[in-house]
Amino acid sequence: MEHCVVAGAGLAGLNTVMALRTRGYEGRLTLLGAEPHPPYDRPPLSKQLLDGRVDDPTLPADWAGLGVDCRWETAATGLRDGAVDTAAGPVPCDAAVIATGAAPVRLPGDGPQRTLRTVEDARALRKALRPGASVAIVGAGWIGAEVATAAAAAGCRVTVVEAAAHPLATALPAEVAVPTTPWWAGAGVELLTDTSVRSVVVGGLELADGSFLAADEVLVAVGVRPVTAWLDGSGLTLGDGVVVDERLAARPGVCAVGDVAAWWSARYGERLRVEHWDTALRAPAVVASTLLGGDDVYDPVPYVWSEQFGRYTQYAGRHTQGDSLVWRGDPATDAAWAACWLRDDRLRAVFAVDRPRDAVQGRRVAERGQPVDAARLADPAVPIKLAVADR
Ligand code: FAD
């Protein structure tokens, strides 16, 4: 490999160039970023940047030391054998990494709607969160919950509209998510579940039942889609993201990583695309291994955290219907609690509320596939690592 082009300058793109250098790659490296600035961290955009604790989320990088040809405001427009195309002309290369992330879904309608993906989105939203302003948030997922937290704290009148029957519906089943609903009311946020939006109109939202919800500001937080349109015609398999193998290779010399990559997981026996920070942080090391001829495999227990309504929540693993649920603590009475999913005697996933050790230890136990003793697991005084069955 003499020249590797990384398309996409988010966390995954940055960590890919760093991992290549750390693993001894000395050839040319070019990083193409569609945005006008160096890579920055996105988690603060819905948290510390909205409440003013952080203004500049730029990720630290020693660009001179890394020896990377950085081209900001330069989107990759196509990929073919031997080159990545841009509006400024082709960039010849013998390896390419696709790290173009994901972009928010927008709703129909000609009313003004905000989404939250870039630092510019976050700064503009912060300004819009004026005391007394009515804010409608569509979607009660991780981002919707975090923005509702910040908007309520800023003194806005906040209504969250959710099509599902409970918040965090794509991540959690009802029995675990419903106990989180009092958090919303506790922060003064009105949560409308089982409520679909037809369109965003001037002055608010038109709901599916034909009614109108007035709002000064509308934020749409209903999910993201992988950014792959620029790869049409590349010959790569594009489904829900760029289809890659367990080494994150789409074909020899081409890898995909981060929110855009759909990799094969032997652990779960299915293809996964995980839109969380931990993937963009860790998977680039596997890309570097693959491009440099190593045989590292990316097959983690996925992990996400969220800070909402004064609570630190973490989910590690992957549960499926039919897994049995074990509670550690009682959400009705305990401020901190966790829910664990077991299949037979193996820990599949954990959702922890203000119990960070449960998330860390649970993830490790799930990763190792160790059997656990359900009775000990159900005792919140017993650390999860000590619930591993002795055999
Ligand atoms: P991105 O961060 O999307 O970076 C991709 C980059 O590629 C972008 O800069 C994009 O402009 C650029 N690009 C796109 N197309 C092209 C092109 N054709 N050519 C060149 N460049 C291109 N995860 C958690 O686990 N916990 C959290 O609390 C959390 N909070 C979040 C809060 C917000 C507001 C957001 C938006 C995300 C949050 N996430 C969180 C998710 C996490 O930030 C993402 O999973 C992570 O940023 C993905 O990194 P990435 O590099 O794959 O993609």
Short mmCIF file of C-alpha atoms and ligand atoms in Angstrom, two decimals:
data_model
loop_
_atom_site.label_atom_id
_atom_site.label_comp_id
_atom_site.label_asym_id
_atom_site.label_seq_id
_atom_site.Cartn_x
_atom_site.Cartn_y
_atom_site.Cartn_z
CA MET A 1 0.00 0.00 0.00
CA GLU A 2 1.50 3.32 -1.07
CA HIS A 3 -1.39 5.75 -0.84
CA CYS A 4 -4.47 5.29 1.29
CA VAL A 5 -7.40 7.71 0.99
CA VAL A 6 -9.80 7.92 3.90
CA ALA A 7 -13.15 9.44 2.93
CA GLY A 8 -14.95 10.98 5.90
CA ALA A 9 -13.30 13.03 8.63
CA GLY A 10 -15.30 12.08 11.70
CA LEU A 11 -14.08 10.03 14.65
CA ALA A 12 -13.80 6.87 12.53
CA GLY A 13 -11.81 8.63 9.80
CA LEU A 14 -9.46 10.28 12.29
CA ASN A 15 -8.90 7.06 14.22
CA THR A 16 -8.22 5.21 10.98
CA VAL A 17 -5.35 7.50 10.00
CA MET A 18 -4.01 7.35 13.57
CA ALA A 19 -4.25 3.54 13.67
CA LEU A 20 -2.46 3.20 10.32
CA ARG A 21 0.43 5.29 11.61
CA THR A 22 0.50 3.53 14.98
CA ARG A 23 0.79 0.22 13.17
CA GLY A 24 3.75 1.44 11.19
CA TYR A 25 2.28 2.51 7.86
CA GLU A 26 4.67 5.06 6.36
CA GLY A 27 3.10 5.64 2.95
CA ARG A 28 0.89 8.51 1.80
CA LEU A 29 -2.33 9.22 3.63
CA THR A 30 -5.09 11.58 2.50
CA LEU A 31 -8.13 12.42 4.62
CA LEU A 32 -11.14 13.86 2.77
CA GLY A 33 -13.74 15.64 4.88
CA ALA A 34 -16.98 17.14 3.58
CA GLU A 35 -17.17 19.57 6.51
CA PRO A 36 -15.13 22.78 6.61
CA HIS A 37 -13.14 21.82 9.73
CA PRO A 38 -11.09 19.04 11.31
CA PRO A 39 -12.79 16.04 12.97
CA TYR A 40 -14.77 16.70 16.13
CA ASP A 41 -16.66 14.65 18.64
CA ARG A 42 -20.43 14.37 18.24
CA PRO A 43 -21.66 13.15 21.66
CA PRO A 44 -21.19 16.61 23.25
CA LEU A 45 -23.44 18.16 20.57
CA SER A 46 -26.58 16.94 22.34
CA LYS A 47 -25.19 17.40 25.85
CA GLN A 48 -22.41 19.78 26.96
CA LEU A 49 -22.55 21.92 23.82
CA LEU A 50 -26.25 22.58 24.28
CA ASP A 51 -25.92 23.63 27.90
CA GLY A 52 -22.77 25.67 27.27
CA ARG A 53 -20.23 23.50 29.12
CA VAL A 54 -18.38 22.90 25.84
CA ASP A 55 -18.13 25.12 22.79
CA ASP A 56 -15.41 23.47 20.72
CA PRO A 57 -15.61 19.67 20.43
CA THR A 58 -12.62 19.39 18.04
CA LEU A 59 -10.78 16.10 18.55
CA PRO A 60 -7.09 16.43 19.41
CA ALA A 61 -4.73 15.32 16.64
CA ASP A 62 -1.08 16.00 15.82
CA TRP A 63 -1.64 16.54 12.09
CA ALA A 64 1.97 17.44 11.31
CA GLY A 65 3.23 14.39 13.20
CA LEU A 66 0.69 12.15 11.49
CA GLY A 67 1.79 13.32 8.07
CA VAL A 68 -1.72 13.38 6.64
CA ASP A 69 -2.78 15.39 3.61
CA CYS A 70 -6.00 16.85 5.06
CA ARG A 71 -8.56 18.19 2.64
CA TRP A 72 -11.52 19.77 4.39
CA GLU A 73 -14.64 20.78 2.51
CA THR A 74 -13.76 18.13 -0.03
CA ALA A 75 -16.41 15.47 -0.36
CA ALA A 76 -15.66 12.16 -2.02
CA THR A 77 -18.02 11.88 -4.98
CA GLY A 78 -17.12 8.43 -6.27
CA LEU A 79 -14.93 5.39 -5.77
CA ARG A 80 -13.37 3.29 -8.50
CA ASP A 81 -10.31 1.09 -8.93
CA GLY A 82 -7.26 3.24 -8.29
CA ALA A 83 -8.96 6.51 -7.31
CA VAL A 84 -11.41 8.33 -5.10
CA ASP A 85 -13.18 11.09 -7.02
CA THR A 86 -13.85 14.57 -5.68
CA ALA A 87 -15.26 17.75 -7.25
CA ALA A 88 -11.66 18.99 -7.39
CA GLY A 89 -10.56 15.94 -9.38
CA PRO A 90 -9.61 12.32 -8.69
CA VAL A 91 -7.23 11.36 -5.89
CA PRO A 92 -5.26 8.34 -7.12
CA CYS A 93 -4.75 5.68 -4.44
CA ASP A 94 -4.22 1.98 -3.99
CA ALA A 95 -6.39 1.68 -0.87
CA ALA A 96 -9.51 3.46 0.35
CA VAL A 97 -11.42 3.63 3.61
CA ILE A 98 -15.06 4.63 3.65
CA ALA A 99 -15.85 6.54 6.86
CA THR A 100 -18.63 8.84 5.70
CA GLY A 101 -20.87 8.21 8.69
CA ALA A 102 -24.60 8.76 8.71
CA ALA A 103 -27.00 11.62 8.07
CA PRO A 104 -30.26 12.41 9.88
CA VAL A 105 -33.63 11.47 8.43
CA ARG A 106 -35.87 14.47 7.69
CA LEU A 107 -39.66 14.52 7.72
CA PRO A 108 -41.96 15.66 4.91
CA GLY A 109 -43.36 19.18 4.98
CA ASP A 110 -42.26 22.74 4.20
CA GLY A 111 -42.13 24.00 7.76
CA PRO A 112 -38.70 24.70 9.23
CA GLN A 113 -37.19 21.60 10.82
CA ARG A 114 -33.88 21.18 12.58
CA THR A 115 -31.80 18.04 12.83
CA LEU A 116 -28.74 17.54 15.01
CA ARG A 117 -25.63 16.08 13.45
CA THR A 118 -23.05 18.83 13.01
CA VAL A 119 -21.46 21.34 15.32
CA GLU A 120 -23.25 24.08 13.36
CA ASP A 121 -26.59 22.33 14.01
CA ALA A 122 -25.76 22.22 17.72
CA ARG A 123 -24.70 25.86 18.00
CA ALA A 124 -27.83 27.02 16.15
CA LEU A 125 -30.04 24.81 18.31
CA ARG A 126 -28.43 26.17 21.48
CA LYS A 127 -29.38 29.69 20.39
CA ALA A 128 -32.94 28.58 19.63
CA LEU A 129 -33.45 27.10 23.10
CA ARG A 130 -34.66 30.39 24.59
CA PRO A 131 -36.55 30.43 27.90
CA GLY A 132 -40.27 30.24 27.18
CA ALA A 133 -39.88 29.00 23.59
CA SER A 134 -42.08 26.06 22.67
CA VAL A 135 -39.98 23.22 21.31
CA ALA A 136 -41.38 20.12 19.61
CA ILE A 137 -39.01 17.19 19.36
CA VAL A 138 -39.99 14.34 17.06
CA GLY A 139 -38.56 11.06 18.32
CA ALA A 140 -37.98 9.87 21.89
CA GLY A 141 -34.75 8.01 21.20
CA TRP A 142 -31.31 8.74 22.66
CA ILE A 143 -30.92 12.10 20.88
CA GLY A 144 -34.52 13.17 21.50
CA ALA A 145 -34.13 12.45 25.21
CA GLU A 146 -30.85 14.35 25.47
CA VAL A 147 -32.13 17.41 23.63
CA ALA A 148 -35.35 17.35 25.69
CA THR A 149 -33.14 17.40 28.80
CA ALA A 150 -31.20 20.44 27.58
CA ALA A 151 -34.26 22.27 26.27
CA ALA A 152 -36.19 21.80 29.53
CA ALA A 153 -33.15 22.95 31.53
CA ALA A 154 -32.96 26.05 29.31
CA GLY A 155 -36.54 26.92 30.29
CA CYS A 156 -38.28 25.88 27.08
CA ARG A 157 -41.73 24.34 26.96
CA VAL A 158 -40.91 20.94 25.52
CA THR A 159 -43.20 18.42 23.84
CA VAL A 160 -41.79 15.18 22.50
CA VAL A 161 -43.80 13.28 19.92
CA GLU A 162 -43.08 9.57 19.63
CA ALA A 163 -44.75 7.13 17.24
CA ALA A 164 -44.03 4.10 19.42
CA ALA A 165 -45.74 3.27 22.69
CA HIS A 166 -42.74 4.21 24.83
CA PRO A 167 -39.41 6.07 24.65
CA LEU A 168 -36.14 4.45 23.50
CA ALA A 169 -38.29 2.09 21.47
CA THR A 170 -35.64 0.94 19.02
CA ALA A 171 -33.21 0.15 21.84
CA LEU A 172 -35.35 -1.24 24.65
CA PRO A 173 -38.48 -3.36 25.09
CA ALA A 174 -41.50 -1.85 26.86
CA GLU A 175 -40.86 -3.53 30.20
CA VAL A 176 -37.47 -1.81 30.53
CA ALA A 177 -38.27 1.48 28.75
CA VAL A 178 -41.59 2.22 30.45
CA PRO A 179 -39.91 2.70 33.85
CA THR A 180 -37.96 5.59 32.26
CA THR A 181 -41.11 7.53 31.29
CA PRO A 182 -41.45 9.33 34.66
CA TRP A 183 -38.04 10.93 33.98
CA TRP A 184 -39.61 12.98 31.17
CA ALA A 185 -42.49 14.34 33.24
CA GLY A 186 -40.07 14.90 36.13
CA ALA A 187 -38.14 17.32 33.92
CA GLY A 188 -41.35 19.07 32.87
CA VAL A 189 -41.33 17.52 29.39
CA GLU A 190 -44.61 16.45 27.83
CA LEU A 191 -44.17 13.06 26.16
CA LEU A 192 -46.80 12.08 23.60
CA THR A 193 -46.40 8.39 22.75
CA ASP A 194 -48.37 6.48 20.09
CA THR A 195 -48.40 9.76 18.17
CA SER A 196 -47.20 10.00 14.59
CA VAL A 197 -46.27 13.12 12.69
CA ARG A 198 -47.61 13.59 9.16
CA SER A 199 -45.52 16.62 8.27
CA VAL A 200 -43.66 19.62 9.54
CA VAL A 201 -45.61 22.76 8.76
CA VAL A 202 -45.00 26.44 9.37
CA GLY A 203 -45.56 26.99 13.09
CA GLY A 204 -45.42 23.36 14.18
CA LEU A 205 -46.39 19.81 13.36
CA GLU A 206 -49.31 18.25 11.60
CA LEU A 207 -50.04 14.99 13.39
CA ALA A 208 -51.32 11.81 11.75
CA ASP A 209 -54.79 12.26 13.27
CA GLY A 210 -55.03 15.64 11.51
CA SER A 211 -54.46 17.73 14.64
CA PHE A 212 -51.88 20.51 14.87
CA LEU A 213 -49.16 20.90 17.47
CA ALA A 214 -47.87 24.46 17.62
CA ALA A 215 -44.15 24.96 18.19
CA ASP A 216 -41.63 27.77 17.81
CA GLU A 217 -38.92 25.21 17.07
CA VAL A 218 -39.08 21.71 15.64
CA LEU A 219 -36.25 19.22 16.05
CA VAL A 220 -36.53 15.97 14.13
CA ALA A 221 -34.63 13.13 15.81
CA VAL A 222 -36.03 10.01 14.16
CA GLY A 223 -32.81 8.29 13.21
CA VAL A 224 -30.05 8.41 10.63
CA ARG A 225 -29.16 6.69 7.38
CA PRO A 226 -25.66 5.67 6.30
CA VAL A 227 -24.06 8.06 3.81
CA THR A 228 -23.53 5.80 0.80
CA ALA A 229 -25.11 7.62 -2.19
CA TRP A 230 -21.66 8.71 -3.37
CA LEU A 231 -20.73 5.03 -3.75
CA ASP A 232 -23.38 4.28 -6.37
CA GLY A 233 -21.56 2.76 -9.32
CA SER A 234 -18.56 1.71 -7.21
CA GLY A 235 -19.45 -1.97 -7.50
CA LEU A 236 -19.58 -2.31 -3.71
CA THR A 237 -22.52 -4.04 -2.09
CA LEU A 238 -24.64 -1.37 -0.44
CA GLY A 239 -27.50 -2.40 1.74
CA ASP A 240 -28.12 -0.77 5.06
CA GLY A 241 -24.58 0.65 4.87
CA VAL A 242 -21.49 -0.64 3.11
CA VAL A 243 -21.43 -4.42 3.37
CA VAL A 244 -18.08 -5.57 4.79
CA ASP A 245 -16.69 -8.77 6.22
CA GLU A 246 -15.51 -9.44 9.77
CA ARG A 247 -12.24 -7.64 8.96
CA LEU A 248 -14.22 -4.62 7.72
CA ALA A 249 -13.14 -5.20 4.11
CA ALA A 250 -15.61 -4.48 1.31
CA ARG A 251 -13.15 -5.86 -1.22
CA PRO A 252 -9.36 -6.10 -1.25
CA GLY A 253 -7.94 -2.64 -0.55
CA VAL A 254 -11.31 -1.09 0.38
CA CYS A 255 -12.65 -1.01 3.94
CA ALA A 256 -15.58 0.71 5.63
CA VAL A 257 -15.78 1.76 9.26
CA GLY A 258 -17.97 3.58 11.79
CA ASP A 259 -21.65 4.45 11.31
CA VAL A 260 -21.50 3.64 7.59
CA ALA A 261 -20.24 0.05 7.88
CA ALA A 262 -22.38 -3.07 8.09
CA TRP A 263 -20.06 -5.84 9.20
CA TRP A 264 -20.53 -9.54 9.60
CA SER A 265 -20.62 -10.56 13.26
CA ALA A 266 -19.84 -14.20 13.98
CA ARG A 267 -20.74 -13.54 17.63
CA TYR A 268 -24.34 -12.70 16.75
CA GLY A 269 -24.58 -14.60 13.46
CA GLU A 270 -25.87 -11.55 11.64
CA ARG A 271 -24.77 -8.38 9.95
CA LEU A 272 -24.57 -5.39 12.28
CA ARG A 273 -24.43 -1.66 11.69
CA VAL A 274 -24.00 0.17 14.96
CA GLU A 275 -24.34 3.95 15.06
CA HIS A 276 -22.47 4.49 18.29
CA TRP A 277 -19.29 6.23 19.31
CA ASP A 278 -17.55 3.10 20.60
CA THR A 279 -17.61 1.58 17.09
CA ALA A 280 -16.01 4.66 15.53
CA LEU A 281 -13.43 4.59 18.32
CA ARG A 282 -12.34 0.94 18.16
CA ALA A 283 -13.10 -0.46 14.73
CA PRO A 284 -10.43 1.66 12.94
CA ALA A 285 -7.67 -0.47 14.52
CA VAL A 286 -9.13 -3.46 12.67
CA VAL A 287 -9.21 -1.49 9.39
CA ALA A 288 -5.53 -0.67 9.84
CA SER A 289 -4.77 -4.35 10.51
CA THR A 290 -6.70 -5.43 7.43
CA LEU A 291 -5.06 -2.93 5.09
CA LEU A 292 -1.62 -3.83 6.42
CA GLY A 293 -2.11 -7.57 5.97
CA GLY A 294 -3.05 -8.49 9.56
CA ASP A 295 -5.89 -10.74 10.58
CA ASP A 296 -7.68 -8.80 13.36
CA VAL A 297 -11.43 -9.29 13.46
CA TYR A 298 -14.04 -6.76 14.60
CA ASP A 299 -16.68 -8.56 16.60
CA PRO A 300 -17.48 -6.53 19.72
CA VAL A 301 -20.34 -6.52 22.16
CA PRO A 302 -21.85 -3.16 21.06
CA TYR A 303 -22.03 -0.32 23.57
CA VAL A 304 -23.80 3.03 23.83
CA TRP A 305 -24.21 5.54 26.62
CA SER A 306 -26.57 8.45 26.99
CA GLU A 307 -26.97 11.26 29.51
CA GLN A 308 -30.61 12.13 30.01
CA PHE A 309 -32.65 13.83 32.71
CA GLY A 310 -29.70 13.86 35.11
CA ARG A 311 -29.03 10.16 34.67
CA TYR A 312 -26.20 8.24 33.08
CA THR A 313 -27.57 5.36 31.07
CA GLN A 314 -25.58 2.66 29.30
CA TYR A 315 -26.55 -0.26 27.15
CA ALA A 316 -24.09 -3.01 26.26
CA GLY A 317 -24.83 -6.11 24.21
CA ARG A 318 -27.72 -7.22 22.12
CA HIS A 319 -30.88 -8.78 23.46
CA THR A 320 -33.53 -10.51 21.43
CA GLN A 321 -37.07 -11.56 22.06
CA GLY A 322 -37.19 -14.61 24.24
CA ASP A 323 -34.18 -13.67 26.38
CA SER A 324 -35.10 -13.67 30.05
CA LEU A 325 -34.93 -10.46 32.01
CA VAL A 326 -33.19 -10.15 35.36
CA TRP A 327 -33.53 -6.91 37.32
CA ARG A 328 -30.80 -5.51 39.52
CA GLY A 329 -32.73 -3.15 41.72
CA ASP A 330 -36.28 -1.90 41.27
CA PRO A 331 -36.90 1.06 38.91
CA ALA A 332 -39.99 1.97 40.93
CA THR A 333 -38.05 2.58 44.12
CA ASP A 334 -34.32 2.71 43.31
CA ALA A 335 -32.61 5.69 41.70
CA ALA A 336 -29.97 3.38 40.22
CA TRP A 337 -30.89 0.06 38.66
CA ALA A 338 -30.04 -2.24 35.80
CA ALA A 339 -31.81 -4.74 33.59
CA CYS A 340 -29.95 -7.80 32.29
CA TRP A 341 -30.94 -10.16 29.51
CA LEU A 342 -30.00 -13.81 29.73
CA ARG A 343 -30.23 -16.53 27.15
CA ASP A 344 -29.96 -19.82 29.00
CA ASP A 345 -27.24 -18.93 31.50
CA ARG A 346 -25.33 -16.48 29.26
CA LEU A 347 -25.52 -12.73 29.72
CA ARG A 348 -26.60 -11.16 26.44
CA ALA A 349 -27.08 -7.51 27.35
CA VAL A 350 -27.31 -5.02 30.16
CA PHE A 351 -29.03 -1.63 30.45
CA ALA A 352 -27.68 0.28 33.42
CA VAL A 353 -29.04 3.48 34.96
CA ASP A 354 -26.43 5.19 37.10
CA ARG A 355 -24.69 1.86 37.63
CA PRO A 356 -21.60 2.25 35.43
CA ARG A 357 -19.86 -0.79 36.95
CA ASP A 358 -22.75 -2.98 35.85
CA ALA A 359 -22.33 -1.77 32.28
CA VAL A 360 -18.56 -2.29 32.23
CA GLN A 361 -18.60 -5.67 33.97
CA GLY A 362 -21.71 -6.83 32.11
CA ARG A 363 -20.13 -6.01 28.79
CA ARG A 364 -17.02 -7.95 29.71
CA VAL A 365 -18.96 -11.01 30.91
CA ALA A 366 -21.09 -10.94 27.76
CA GLU A 367 -17.97 -10.61 25.62
CA ARG A 368 -16.40 -13.66 27.24
CA GLY A 369 -19.62 -15.64 27.00
CA GLN A 370 -19.24 -16.70 30.63
CA PRO A 371 -22.18 -18.47 32.32
CA VAL A 372 -23.78 -16.51 35.14
CA ASP A 373 -25.79 -17.48 38.19
CA ALA A 374 -29.18 -15.75 37.74
CA ALA A 375 -29.85 -15.54 41.49
CA ARG A 376 -26.56 -13.78 42.17
CA LEU A 377 -27.07 -11.56 39.13
CA ALA A 378 -30.42 -10.46 40.57
CA ASP A 379 -28.71 -9.19 43.73
CA PRO A 380 -27.61 -5.60 43.02
CA ALA A 381 -25.17 -5.80 45.91
CA VAL A 382 -23.21 -8.51 44.07
CA PRO A 383 -20.93 -7.12 41.35
CA ILE A 384 -21.80 -8.65 37.98
CA LYS A 385 -18.32 -10.09 37.63
CA LEU A 386 -18.96 -12.08 40.83
CA ALA A 387 -22.20 -13.45 39.42
CA VAL A 388 -20.18 -15.54 36.98
CA ALA A 389 -21.02 -19.16 37.76
CA ASP A 390 -18.21 -21.27 39.23
CA ARG A 391 -17.62 -23.93 36.66
P1 FAD B 1 -19.58 10.77 11.47
O1 FAD B 1 -19.31 11.21 12.86
O2 FAD B 1 -20.90 10.92 10.89
O3 FAD B 1 -18.45 11.31 10.52
C1 FAD B 1 -18.50 11.12 9.14
C2 FAD B 1 -17.92 12.34 8.47
O4 FAD B 1 -17.86 12.10 7.08
C3 FAD B 1 -18.76 13.60 8.65
O5 FAD B 1 -17.97 14.66 9.05
C4 FAD B 1 -19.34 13.84 7.26
O6 FAD B 1 -19.53 15.21 6.96
C5 FAD B 1 -18.25 13.26 6.39
N1 FAD B 1 -18.71 12.90 5.06
C6 FAD B 1 -19.94 12.48 4.67
N2 FAD B 1 -19.96 12.23 3.36
C7 FAD B 1 -18.71 12.47 2.90
C8 FAD B 1 -18.10 12.36 1.64
N3 FAD B 1 -18.77 11.93 0.56
N4 FAD B 1 -16.78 12.68 1.54
C9 FAD B 1 -16.08 13.10 2.63
N5 FAD B 1 -16.63 13.24 3.82
C10 FAD B 1 -17.91 12.90 3.98
N6 FAD B 1 -22.89 7.67 20.48
C11 FAD B 1 -22.78 7.16 21.73
O7 FAD B 1 -22.37 5.99 21.86
N7 FAD B 1 -23.11 7.90 22.82
C12 FAD B 1 -23.56 9.17 22.74
O8 FAD B 1 -23.86 9.79 23.75
C13 FAD B 1 -23.72 9.73 21.45
N8 FAD B 1 -24.19 10.97 21.31
C14 FAD B 1 -24.38 11.49 20.05
C15 FAD B 1 -24.92 12.77 19.91
C16 FAD B 1 -25.14 13.29 18.65
C17 FAD B 1 -25.74 14.65 18.53
C18 FAD B 1 -24.79 12.54 17.51
C19 FAD B 1 -25.05 13.12 16.14
C20 FAD B 1 -24.26 11.29 17.62
C21 FAD B 1 -24.04 10.74 18.90
N9 FAD B 1 -23.50 9.47 19.07
C22 FAD B 1 -23.35 8.93 20.33
C23 FAD B 1 -23.11 8.66 17.89
C24 FAD B 1 -21.64 8.87 17.52
O9 FAD B 1 -21.29 10.20 17.62
C25 FAD B 1 -21.43 8.34 16.11
O10 FAD B 1 -21.63 6.94 16.15
C26 FAD B 1 -20.04 8.66 15.57
O11 FAD B 1 -19.89 10.04 15.43
C27 FAD B 1 -19.82 7.98 14.23
O12 FAD B 1 -18.58 8.38 13.72
P2 FAD B 1 -18.24 8.24 12.17
O13 FAD B 1 -16.88 8.82 12.03
O14 FAD B 1 -18.53 6.87 11.73
O15 FAD B 1 -19.32 9.14 11.43
#
